[in-house]
C-alpha cells in the first residue's frame, strides 16, 4: 500500500496490516499520522496532539 | 456475528501497538471482536448494541468513562468498570482507596492554596516534594519541587493560568528510587507480570524513555499487588510500585494498561489474558 504523508507529502510505503485509527510516524518528517480510512483510497491525517486526559 | 460466539467490542479512539496485540490475541479465542472508534458512536438509550462485553481501550479517559456510564447503564459489562476507572483516573481517589485498605503507599496531601501546601510539606518531612495533576498520565506536569521558591512559583502559575482541576494541589512525598520503579499487572486479582522501568531521570514512565526490563515477582510484591487489587476492585490494573529500604510502596494504579513493553520483555501473553478476562465478564 502506498500513500503520501499529509504533512510533508513524502511517498510512504504502508504496512499491509495497517488498520483504521492506527497511528504511525512518517519516515521523513517524523510527525504522527493517523489512518482515517482504508478503502479504495487510503486517507491519512495528522494525528491529534496529546490531550490532558490521555493515557493509562 | 457468529452463532454462540461472544461479541467483544474493543472500544478505542486510537489504535496503538497494544490494541493490535489485543486484536491478534482475540483470534485465538472463539469470539467476534468488533473494533469500534468511540468517536463514531452516538450514545443514546435507543441505540441497538449487540455486544456481550466492552473492552475499554479509549486513550481518552473522559470518553472512556462516559462510554462506560452508557454501556453499564444499558446492561452491557464494561471492562474496566466505571467504578474502577474513576478510582484510578483520579490520583487522589486512588490514594484514598489505598489508605482505606491499608496498602503501603506514598505519603500524600491535597491542598488548595500555598499556605496549606507549606504546612503539609513540613508535616510530610520537607522538600523535595512532588506535585501532580490528579488526572493525567505519562508523567505529564509531574513536577519535583525542591524548595519554597519553586513551590510558590508553580502554585502561582497553576492558580493564574490553569483550569480548575489544576487548582487542587495533589502533593506526594518524593521517594528516592534506585534508578527504577516497578510496573505490576494484576488481572482479576491474579498478579501476572512485572517489569522494571529503568531511567536516569527521577520520572520513570516508559512514555518518557524509561527502559523496560523483566522483574521477578517476589512474595512481597505479589502481596502488595493483590492487596491493591482488593482496594481498587476487580479488573485489569497496572500498579506502579517503588522499592524503598522499608519495603514496597504503591505509587499509582492505572486502569488502561499499556502492556506491549511488558509482553515484549517478559514473553507473557498479556493480551490473551485480557481477552480471557473479558470473556469471564461477558453476558
mmCIF file of C-alpha atoms in Angstrom:
data_model
loop_
_atom_site.group_PDB
_atom_site.id
_atom_site.type_symbol
_atom_site.label_atom_id
_atom_site.label_comp_id
_atom_site.label_asym_id
_atom_site.label_seq_id
_atom_site.Cartn_x
_atom_site.Cartn_y
_atom_site.Cartn_z
ATOM 1 C CA UNK A 1 0.000 0.000 0.000
ATOM 2 C CA UNK A 2 1.200 3.468 -0.803
ATOM 3 C CA UNK A 3 0.082 6.938 0.211
ATOM 4 C CA UNK A 4 1.579 10.349 0.681
ATOM 5 C CA UNK A 5 2.270 11.905 4.060
ATOM 6 C CA UNK A 6 -0.442 14.557 4.603
ATOM 7 C CA UNK A 7 2.161 16.884 6.110
ATOM 8 C CA UNK A 8 5.365 16.587 4.089
ATOM 9 C CA UNK A 9 3.961 14.773 1.040
ATOM 10 C CA UNK A 10 6.618 12.059 1.157
ATOM 11 C CA UNK A 11 5.539 8.887 -0.609
ATOM 12 C CA UNK A 12 5.057 6.278 2.109
ATOM 13 C CA UNK A 13 5.120 2.506 1.784
ATOM 14 C CA UNK A 14 2.495 1.395 4.269
ATOM 15 C CA UNK A 15 2.498 -1.824 6.209
ATOM 16 C CA UNK A 16 -0.042 -4.335 4.869
ATOM 17 C CA UNK A 17 -1.540 -4.878 8.322
ATOM 18 C CA UNK A 18 -2.282 -1.204 8.913
ATOM 19 C CA UNK A 19 -5.836 -0.637 10.171
ATOM 20 C CA UNK A 20 -8.158 2.320 10.577
ATOM 21 C CA UNK A 21 -7.345 4.640 13.511
ATOM 22 C CA UNK A 22 -3.803 3.315 13.703
ATOM 23 C CA UNK A 23 -1.103 5.880 14.321
ATOM 24 C CA UNK A 24 2.342 5.703 12.758
ATOM 25 C CA UNK A 25 5.282 8.010 12.252
ATOM 26 C CA UNK A 26 6.238 9.460 8.876
ATOM 27 C CA UNK A 27 9.716 8.241 7.946
ATOM 28 C CA UNK A 28 10.624 11.651 6.609
ATOM 29 C CA UNK A 29 9.066 14.420 8.733
ATOM 30 C CA UNK A 30 8.604 12.155 11.813
ATOM 31 C CA UNK A 31 5.173 13.601 12.546
ATOM 32 C CA UNK A 32 2.471 11.258 13.823
ATOM 33 C CA UNK A 33 -0.020 10.222 11.166
ATOM 34 C CA UNK A 34 -3.382 8.550 11.723
ATOM 35 C CA UNK A 35 -5.163 6.285 9.229
ATOM 36 C CA UNK A 36 -8.623 7.773 8.725
ATOM 37 C CA UNK A 37 -9.871 5.159 6.311
ATOM 38 C CA UNK A 38 -8.726 2.220 4.251
ATOM 39 C CA UNK A 39 -10.775 1.568 1.192
ATOM 40 C CA UNK A 40 -10.114 2.068 -2.466
ATOM 41 C CA UNK A 41 -8.166 5.099 -1.395
ATOM 42 C CA UNK A 42 -6.217 5.351 1.831
ATOM 43 C CA UNK A 43 -6.884 8.527 3.785
ATOM 44 C CA UNK A 44 -4.269 9.780 6.181
ATOM 45 C CA UNK A 45 -4.362 12.748 8.556
ATOM 46 C CA UNK A 46 -2.013 14.317 11.028
ATOM 47 C CA UNK A 47 -2.669 12.592 14.368
ATOM 48 C CA UNK A 48 -4.193 14.815 17.062
ATOM 49 C CA UNK A 49 -1.915 16.118 19.798
ATOM 50 C CA UNK A 50 -1.903 14.534 23.240
ATOM 51 C CA UNK A 51 -4.890 15.611 25.326
ATOM 52 C CA UNK A 52 -4.892 16.252 29.055
ATOM 53 C CA UNK A 53 -6.845 13.061 29.831
ATOM 54 C CA UNK A 54 -4.928 10.711 27.549
ATOM 55 C CA UNK A 55 -3.017 7.770 28.843
ATOM 56 C CA UNK A 56 -3.339 4.830 31.120
ATOM 57 C CA UNK B 1 -21.626 -12.018 14.189
ATOM 58 C CA UNK B 2 -21.164 -15.783 14.562
ATOM 59 C CA UNK B 3 -23.559 -18.015 16.433
ATOM 60 C CA UNK B 4 -22.646 -18.873 20.041
ATOM 61 C CA UNK B 5 -19.564 -16.733 19.902
ATOM 62 C CA UNK B 6 -19.263 -13.922 22.398
ATOM 63 C CA UNK B 7 -19.219 -10.454 20.895
ATOM 64 C CA UNK B 8 -16.456 -8.343 22.341
ATOM 65 C CA UNK B 9 -16.277 -4.684 21.464
ATOM 66 C CA UNK B 10 -12.801 -3.181 21.577
ATOM 67 C CA UNK B 11 -13.643 0.465 22.128
ATOM 68 C CA UNK B 12 -10.888 2.926 21.266
ATOM 69 C CA UNK B 13 -10.117 6.333 19.913
ATOM 70 C CA UNK B 14 -6.689 5.419 18.540
ATOM 71 C CA UNK B 15 -5.142 2.118 17.601
ATOM 72 C CA UNK B 16 -1.735 1.649 19.203
ATOM 73 C CA UNK B 17 0.548 -1.357 19.411
ATOM 74 C CA UNK B 18 -1.370 -2.559 22.473
ATOM 75 C CA UNK B 19 -4.681 -2.639 20.605
ATOM 76 C CA UNK B 20 -3.087 -4.522 17.707
ATOM 77 C CA UNK B 21 -1.847 -7.144 20.164
ATOM 78 C CA UNK B 22 -5.404 -7.453 21.514
ATOM 79 C CA UNK B 23 -6.814 -7.842 18.010
ATOM 80 C CA UNK B 24 -4.288 -10.617 17.314
ATOM 81 C CA UNK B 25 -4.944 -12.290 20.671
ATOM 82 C CA UNK B 26 -8.702 -12.347 20.083
ATOM 83 C CA UNK B 27 -8.133 -14.558 17.040
ATOM 84 C CA UNK B 28 -7.056 -17.353 19.406
ATOM 85 C CA UNK B 29 -10.474 -17.366 21.068
ATOM 86 C CA UNK B 30 -13.917 -18.222 19.798
ATOM 87 C CA UNK B 31 -15.046 -14.602 19.830
ATOM 88 C CA UNK B 32 -16.223 -11.918 17.467
ATOM 89 C CA UNK B 33 -14.159 -8.820 18.039
ATOM 90 C CA UNK B 34 -15.599 -5.530 16.831
ATOM 91 C CA UNK B 35 -13.095 -2.701 16.780
ATOM 92 C CA UNK B 36 -15.113 0.461 17.365
ATOM 93 C CA UNK B 37 -13.952 4.067 17.490
ATOM 94 C CA UNK B 38 -15.806 5.715 20.374
ATOM 95 C CA UNK B 39 -15.993 8.957 18.406
ATOM 96 C CA UNK B 40 -18.166 7.200 15.804
ATOM 97 C CA UNK B 41 -20.835 6.360 18.398
ATOM 98 C CA UNK B 42 -23.957 8.198 19.402
ATOM 99 C CA UNK B 43 -24.713 7.082 22.935
ATOM 100 C CA UNK B 44 -28.486 7.168 23.179
ATOM 101 C CA UNK B 45 -30.529 4.686 25.105
ATOM 102 C CA UNK B 46 -32.475 3.908 21.940
ATOM 103 C CA UNK B 47 -29.312 2.616 20.318
ATOM 104 C CA UNK B 48 -29.043 -1.052 19.480
ATOM 105 C CA UNK B 49 -25.840 -2.592 20.710
ATOM 106 C CA UNK B 50 -25.362 -6.350 20.455
ATOM 107 C CA UNK B 51 -22.163 -6.641 22.421
ATOM 108 C CA UNK B 52 -21.671 -9.124 25.262
ATOM 109 C CA UNK B 53 -18.851 -7.094 26.773
ATOM 110 C CA UNK B 54 -16.987 -3.867 26.055
ATOM 111 C CA UNK B 55 -13.219 -3.650 26.470
ATOM 112 C CA UNK B 56 -12.437 0.000 27.070
ATOM 113 C CA UNK B 57 -9.235 0.973 25.290
ATOM 114 C CA UNK B 58 -10.079 4.645 24.810
ATOM 115 C CA UNK B 59 -6.951 6.721 25.052
ATOM 116 C CA UNK B 60 -9.146 9.480 26.429
ATOM 117 C CA UNK B 61 -10.103 8.653 29.978
ATOM 118 C CA UNK B 62 -13.057 11.056 29.871
ATOM 119 C CA UNK B 63 -14.554 9.483 26.746
ATOM 120 C CA UNK B 64 -13.937 6.023 28.189
ATOM 121 C CA UNK B 65 -15.781 6.811 31.410
ATOM 122 C CA UNK B 66 -18.709 8.388 29.575
ATOM 123 C CA UNK B 67 -18.949 5.347 27.325
ATOM 124 C CA UNK B 68 -18.776 3.159 30.432
ATOM 125 C CA UNK B 69 -21.617 5.039 32.109
ATOM 126 C CA UNK B 70 -23.679 4.455 29.000
ATOM 127 C CA UNK B 71 -22.938 0.770 28.446
ATOM 128 C CA UNK B 72 -23.206 -0.160 32.115
ATOM 129 C CA UNK B 73 -26.452 1.806 32.157
ATOM 130 C CA UNK B 74 -27.935 -0.324 29.382
ATOM 131 C CA UNK B 75 -26.668 -3.520 30.980
ATOM 132 C CA UNK B 76 -23.570 -4.344 28.945
ATOM 133 C CA UNK B 77 -20.489 -5.201 31.052
ATOM 134 C CA UNK B 78 -17.690 -2.667 30.680
ATOM 135 C CA UNK B 79 -14.064 -3.587 31.354
ATOM 136 C CA UNK B 80 -12.760 -1.973 33.475
ATOM 137 C CA UNK B 81 -15.888 -0.974 35.326
ATOM 138 C CA UNK B 82 -16.618 2.726 35.658
ATOM 139 C CA UNK B 83 -16.105 2.364 39.408
ATOM 140 C CA UNK B 84 -12.567 1.054 38.931
ATOM 141 C CA UNK B 85 -11.834 3.612 36.209
ATOM 142 C CA UNK B 86 -12.979 6.523 38.352
ATOM 143 C CA UNK B 87 -10.782 5.453 41.257
ATOM 144 C CA UNK B 88 -7.737 5.027 39.027
ATOM 145 C CA UNK B 89 -8.346 8.103 36.928
ATOM 146 C CA UNK B 90 -8.048 10.414 39.921
ATOM 147 C CA UNK B 91 -4.761 10.021 41.800
ATOM 148 C CA UNK B 92 -6.252 11.436 44.995
ATOM 149 C CA UNK B 93 -9.136 8.953 44.810
ATOM 150 C CA UNK B 94 -6.577 6.177 44.329
ATOM 151 C CA UNK B 95 -4.561 7.348 47.335
ATOM 152 C CA UNK B 96 -7.676 7.457 49.500
ATOM 153 C CA UNK B 97 -8.711 3.940 48.463
ATOM 154 C CA UNK B 98 -5.211 2.574 49.083
ATOM 155 C CA UNK B 99 -5.218 4.205 52.513
ATOM 156 C CA UNK B 100 -8.643 2.744 53.325
ATOM 157 C CA UNK B 101 -7.304 -0.754 52.586
ATOM 158 C CA UNK B 102 -4.003 -0.096 54.395
ATOM 159 C CA UNK B 103 -1.938 -0.630 51.256
ATOM 160 C CA UNK B 104 1.567 0.783 51.824
ATOM 161 C CA UNK B 105 1.615 3.884 49.647
ATOM 162 C CA UNK B 106 3.464 7.147 49.173
ATOM 163 C CA UNK B 107 2.581 9.895 51.696
ATOM 164 C CA UNK B 108 0.274 12.430 50.108
ATOM 165 C CA UNK B 109 -1.781 15.529 50.784
ATOM 166 C CA UNK B 110 -4.407 17.502 48.934
ATOM 167 C CA UNK B 111 -4.284 21.268 49.446
ATOM 168 C CA UNK B 112 -5.905 24.256 47.812
ATOM 169 C CA UNK B 113 -3.530 27.140 48.466
ATOM 170 C CA UNK B 114 0.128 27.840 49.044
ATOM 171 C CA UNK B 115 -0.179 28.353 52.814
ATOM 172 C CA UNK B 116 -1.763 24.925 53.258
ATOM 173 C CA UNK B 117 0.902 23.488 50.945
ATOM 174 C CA UNK B 118 3.717 24.835 53.145
ATOM 175 C CA UNK B 119 2.193 23.241 56.251
ATOM 176 C CA UNK B 120 1.532 19.926 54.512
ATOM 177 C CA UNK B 121 5.069 19.763 53.125
ATOM 178 C CA UNK B 122 6.540 20.396 56.567
ATOM 179 C CA UNK B 123 4.348 17.622 58.011
ATOM 180 C CA UNK B 124 5.461 15.282 55.216
ATOM 181 C CA UNK B 125 9.150 15.780 56.029
ATOM 182 C CA UNK B 126 10.046 18.788 53.880
ATOM 183 C CA UNK B 127 11.452 19.186 50.389
ATOM 184 C CA UNK B 128 11.756 17.824 47.775
ATOM 185 C CA UNK B 129 8.107 17.149 47.149
ATOM 186 C CA UNK B 130 6.235 16.014 44.042
ATOM 187 C CA UNK B 131 3.171 17.782 42.671
ATOM 188 C CA UNK B 132 0.933 16.036 40.126
ATOM 189 C CA UNK B 133 -2.343 16.772 38.415
ATOM 190 C CA UNK B 134 -4.945 14.398 39.835
ATOM 191 C CA UNK B 135 -5.831 13.411 36.260
ATOM 192 C CA UNK B 136 -3.216 12.599 33.666
ATOM 193 C CA UNK B 137 -0.658 10.094 32.527
ATOM 194 C CA UNK B 138 2.774 9.554 31.104
ATOM 195 C CA UNK B 139 4.395 11.876 33.635
ATOM 196 C CA UNK B 140 2.754 14.994 32.211
ATOM 197 C CA UNK B 141 3.017 18.007 34.552
ATOM 198 C CA UNK B 142 4.547 15.845 37.274
ATOM 199 C CA UNK B 143 6.981 18.224 38.930
ATOM 200 C CA UNK B 144 9.592 17.834 41.634
ATOM 201 C CA UNK B 145 9.624 20.874 43.897
ATOM 202 C CA UNK B 146 12.956 21.353 45.630
ATOM 203 C CA UNK B 147 12.303 24.455 47.726
ATOM 204 C CA UNK B 148 9.833 27.121 48.783
ATOM 205 C CA UNK B 149 10.677 29.378 45.828
ATOM 206 C CA UNK B 150 9.763 26.637 43.361
ATOM 207 C CA UNK B 151 6.591 25.805 45.298
ATOM 208 C CA UNK B 152 5.397 29.401 45.207
ATOM 209 C CA UNK B 153 6.241 29.752 41.510
ATOM 210 C CA UNK B 154 4.492 26.559 40.410
ATOM 211 C CA UNK B 155 1.380 27.151 42.507
ATOM 212 C CA UNK B 156 1.119 30.754 41.359
ATOM 213 C CA UNK B 157 1.343 29.651 37.712
ATOM 214 C CA UNK B 158 -1.290 26.958 38.231
ATOM 215 C CA UNK B 159 -3.568 29.418 40.036
ATOM 216 C CA UNK B 160 -3.179 32.005 37.292
ATOM 217 C CA UNK B 161 -3.140 30.003 34.086
ATOM 218 C CA UNK B 162 -4.545 26.534 34.663
ATOM 219 C CA UNK B 163 -8.082 25.145 34.702
ATOM 220 C CA UNK B 164 -9.964 24.305 37.920
ATOM 221 C CA UNK B 165 -8.686 20.725 38.113
ATOM 222 C CA UNK B 166 -5.111 22.022 38.431
ATOM 223 C CA UNK B 167 -6.035 24.252 41.360
ATOM 224 C CA UNK B 168 -6.479 21.240 43.626
ATOM 225 C CA UNK B 169 -2.859 20.584 44.511
ATOM 226 C CA UNK B 170 -2.059 16.912 44.985
ATOM 227 C CA UNK B 171 1.289 16.554 46.728
ATOM 228 C CA UNK B 172 3.334 13.419 47.253
ATOM 229 C CA UNK B 173 6.434 12.840 49.305
ATOM 230 C CA UNK B 174 9.433 12.498 46.993
ATOM 231 C CA UNK B 175 10.771 8.942 47.140
ATOM 232 C CA UNK B 176 14.410 8.289 46.327
ATOM 233 C CA UNK B 177 14.366 5.362 43.880
ATOM 234 C CA UNK B 178 17.159 3.005 42.830
ATOM 235 C CA UNK B 179 17.023 4.339 39.255
ATOM 236 C CA UNK B 180 13.861 2.424 38.507
ATOM 237 C CA UNK B 181 10.347 1.606 39.582
ATOM 238 C CA UNK B 182 8.191 -1.475 39.034
ATOM 239 C CA UNK B 183 5.044 -1.893 36.952
ATOM 240 C CA UNK B 184 2.974 -4.884 38.075
ATOM 241 C CA UNK B 185 -0.029 -6.223 36.201
ATOM 242 C CA UNK B 186 -2.939 -7.543 38.187
ATOM 243 C CA UNK B 187 -5.796 -9.056 36.187
ATOM 244 C CA UNK B 188 -8.857 -10.049 38.198
ATOM 245 C CA UNK B 189 -6.807 -10.485 41.370
ATOM 246 C CA UNK B 190 -4.021 -12.507 39.732
ATOM 247 C CA UNK B 191 -0.566 -10.963 39.584
ATOM 248 C CA UNK B 192 0.569 -11.976 36.110
ATOM 249 C CA UNK B 193 3.656 -9.994 35.184
ATOM 250 C CA UNK B 194 6.024 -7.256 36.259
ATOM 251 C CA UNK B 195 8.736 -5.124 34.723
ATOM 252 C CA UNK B 196 11.313 -2.684 35.999
ATOM 253 C CA UNK B 197 11.258 0.702 34.367
ATOM 254 C CA UNK B 198 14.844 1.900 34.466
ATOM 255 C CA UNK B 199 15.770 5.523 33.950
ATOM 256 C CA UNK B 200 18.415 8.066 34.926
ATOM 257 C CA UNK B 201 15.583 10.571 35.324
ATOM 258 C CA UNK B 202 13.500 10.579 38.506
ATOM 259 C CA UNK B 203 10.381 10.135 36.332
ATOM 260 C CA UNK B 204 10.400 6.507 35.251
ATOM 261 C CA UNK B 205 7.468 6.273 32.811
ATOM 262 C CA UNK B 206 8.308 4.285 29.676
ATOM 263 C CA UNK B 207 6.448 7.046 27.803
ATOM 264 C CA UNK B 208 9.280 9.286 28.995
ATOM 265 C CA UNK B 209 12.002 6.949 27.801
ATOM 266 C CA UNK B 210 12.476 4.544 30.722
ATOM 267 C CA UNK B 211 13.833 1.143 29.693
ATOM 268 C CA UNK B 212 11.556 -1.843 30.415
ATOM 269 C CA UNK B 213 13.305 -4.868 31.924
ATOM 270 C CA UNK B 214 11.897 -8.145 33.276
ATOM 271 C CA UNK B 215 11.205 -8.215 37.012
ATOM 272 C CA UNK B 216 10.810 -11.316 39.151
ATOM 273 C CA UNK B 217 7.672 -11.208 41.277
ATOM 274 C CA UNK B 218 8.663 -11.964 44.862
ATOM 275 C CA UNK B 219 6.161 -12.729 47.610
ATOM 276 C CA UNK B 220 6.099 -9.169 48.988
ATOM 277 C CA UNK B 221 5.479 -7.723 45.527
ATOM 278 C CA UNK B 222 2.712 -10.226 44.867
ATOM 279 C CA UNK B 223 1.130 -9.451 48.240
ATOM 280 C CA UNK B 224 1.094 -5.686 47.751
ATOM 281 C CA UNK B 225 -0.235 -6.046 44.189
ATOM 282 C CA UNK B 226 -3.032 -8.354 45.371
ATOM 283 C CA UNK B 227 -3.939 -6.031 48.233
ATOM 284 C CA UNK B 228 -4.017 -3.138 45.769
ATOM 285 C CA UNK B 229 -6.395 -5.153 43.589
ATOM 286 C CA UNK B 230 -8.697 -5.633 46.560
ATOM 287 C CA UNK B 231 -8.608 -1.904 47.301
ATOM 288 C CA UNK B 232 -9.343 -0.768 43.756
ATOM 289 C CA UNK B 233 -11.678 -3.558 42.664
ATOM 290 C CA UNK B 234 -11.526 -6.433 40.207
ATOM 291 C CA UNK B 235 -10.250 -5.569 36.785
ATOM 292 C CA UNK B 236 -7.191 -5.058 34.635
ATOM 293 C CA UNK B 237 -4.753 -2.988 36.647
ATOM 294 C CA UNK B 238 -1.260 -1.625 36.150
ATOM 295 C CA UNK B 239 0.249 -0.936 39.539
ATOM 296 C CA UNK B 240 3.291 1.321 39.872
ATOM 297 C CA UNK B 241 5.467 0.332 42.815
ATOM 298 C CA UNK B 242 8.512 1.946 44.396
ATOM 299 C CA UNK B 243 11.254 -0.021 46.136
ATOM 300 C CA UNK B 244 12.331 1.557 49.421
ATOM 301 C CA UNK B 245 14.508 0.401 52.317
ATOM 302 C CA UNK B 246 11.295 -0.177 54.283
ATOM 303 C CA UNK B 247 9.652 -2.271 51.563
ATOM 304 C CA UNK B 248 7.395 -1.685 48.600
ATOM 305 C CA UNK B 249 5.160 1.380 48.243
ATOM 306 C CA UNK B 250 2.366 1.715 45.706
ATOM 307 C CA UNK B 251 2.609 4.975 43.807
ATOM 308 C CA UNK B 252 -0.267 4.884 41.310
ATOM 309 C CA UNK B 253 -2.719 2.446 39.758
ATOM 310 C CA UNK B 254 -3.579 2.569 36.047
ATOM 311 C CA UNK B 255 -6.811 1.230 34.619
ATOM 312 C CA UNK B 256 -5.972 1.095 30.921
ATOM 313 C CA UNK B 257 -2.830 -0.941 30.666
ATOM 314 C CA UNK B 258 -0.220 -0.161 28.113
ATOM 315 C CA UNK B 259 1.232 -3.633 28.121
ATOM 316 C CA UNK B 260 3.184 -4.035 24.899
ATOM 317 C CA UNK B 261 6.527 -3.459 26.656
ATOM 318 C CA UNK B 262 5.605 -5.951 29.376
ATOM 319 C CA UNK B 263 4.619 -8.533 26.786
ATOM 320 C CA UNK B 264 7.822 -7.926 24.827
ATOM 321 C CA UNK B 265 10.300 -8.200 27.708
ATOM 322 C CA UNK B 266 8.572 -10.940 29.730
ATOM 323 C CA UNK B 267 7.116 -13.029 26.851
ATOM 324 C CA UNK B 268 3.919 -13.269 28.906
ATOM 325 C CA UNK B 269 0.871 -13.075 26.643
ATOM 326 C CA UNK B 270 -0.870 -10.241 28.487
ATOM 327 C CA UNK B 271 -3.191 -9.558 25.552
ATOM 328 C CA UNK B 272 -4.652 -13.081 25.703
ATOM 329 C CA UNK B 273 -5.126 -12.785 29.453
ATOM 330 C CA UNK B 274 -7.057 -9.548 28.907
ATOM 331 C CA UNK B 275 -9.326 -11.176 26.296
ATOM 332 C CA UNK B 276 -9.829 -14.162 28.586
ATOM 333 C CA UNK B 277 -10.807 -11.877 31.451
ATOM 334 C CA UNK B 278 -13.280 -10.053 29.201
ATOM 335 C CA UNK B 279 -14.930 -13.387 28.444
ATOM 336 C CA UNK B 280 -15.416 -14.024 32.151
ATOM 337 C CA UNK B 281 -17.217 -10.655 32.387
ATOM 338 C CA UNK B 282 -19.356 -11.148 29.252
ATOM 339 C CA UNK B 283 -23.126 -11.596 29.307
#
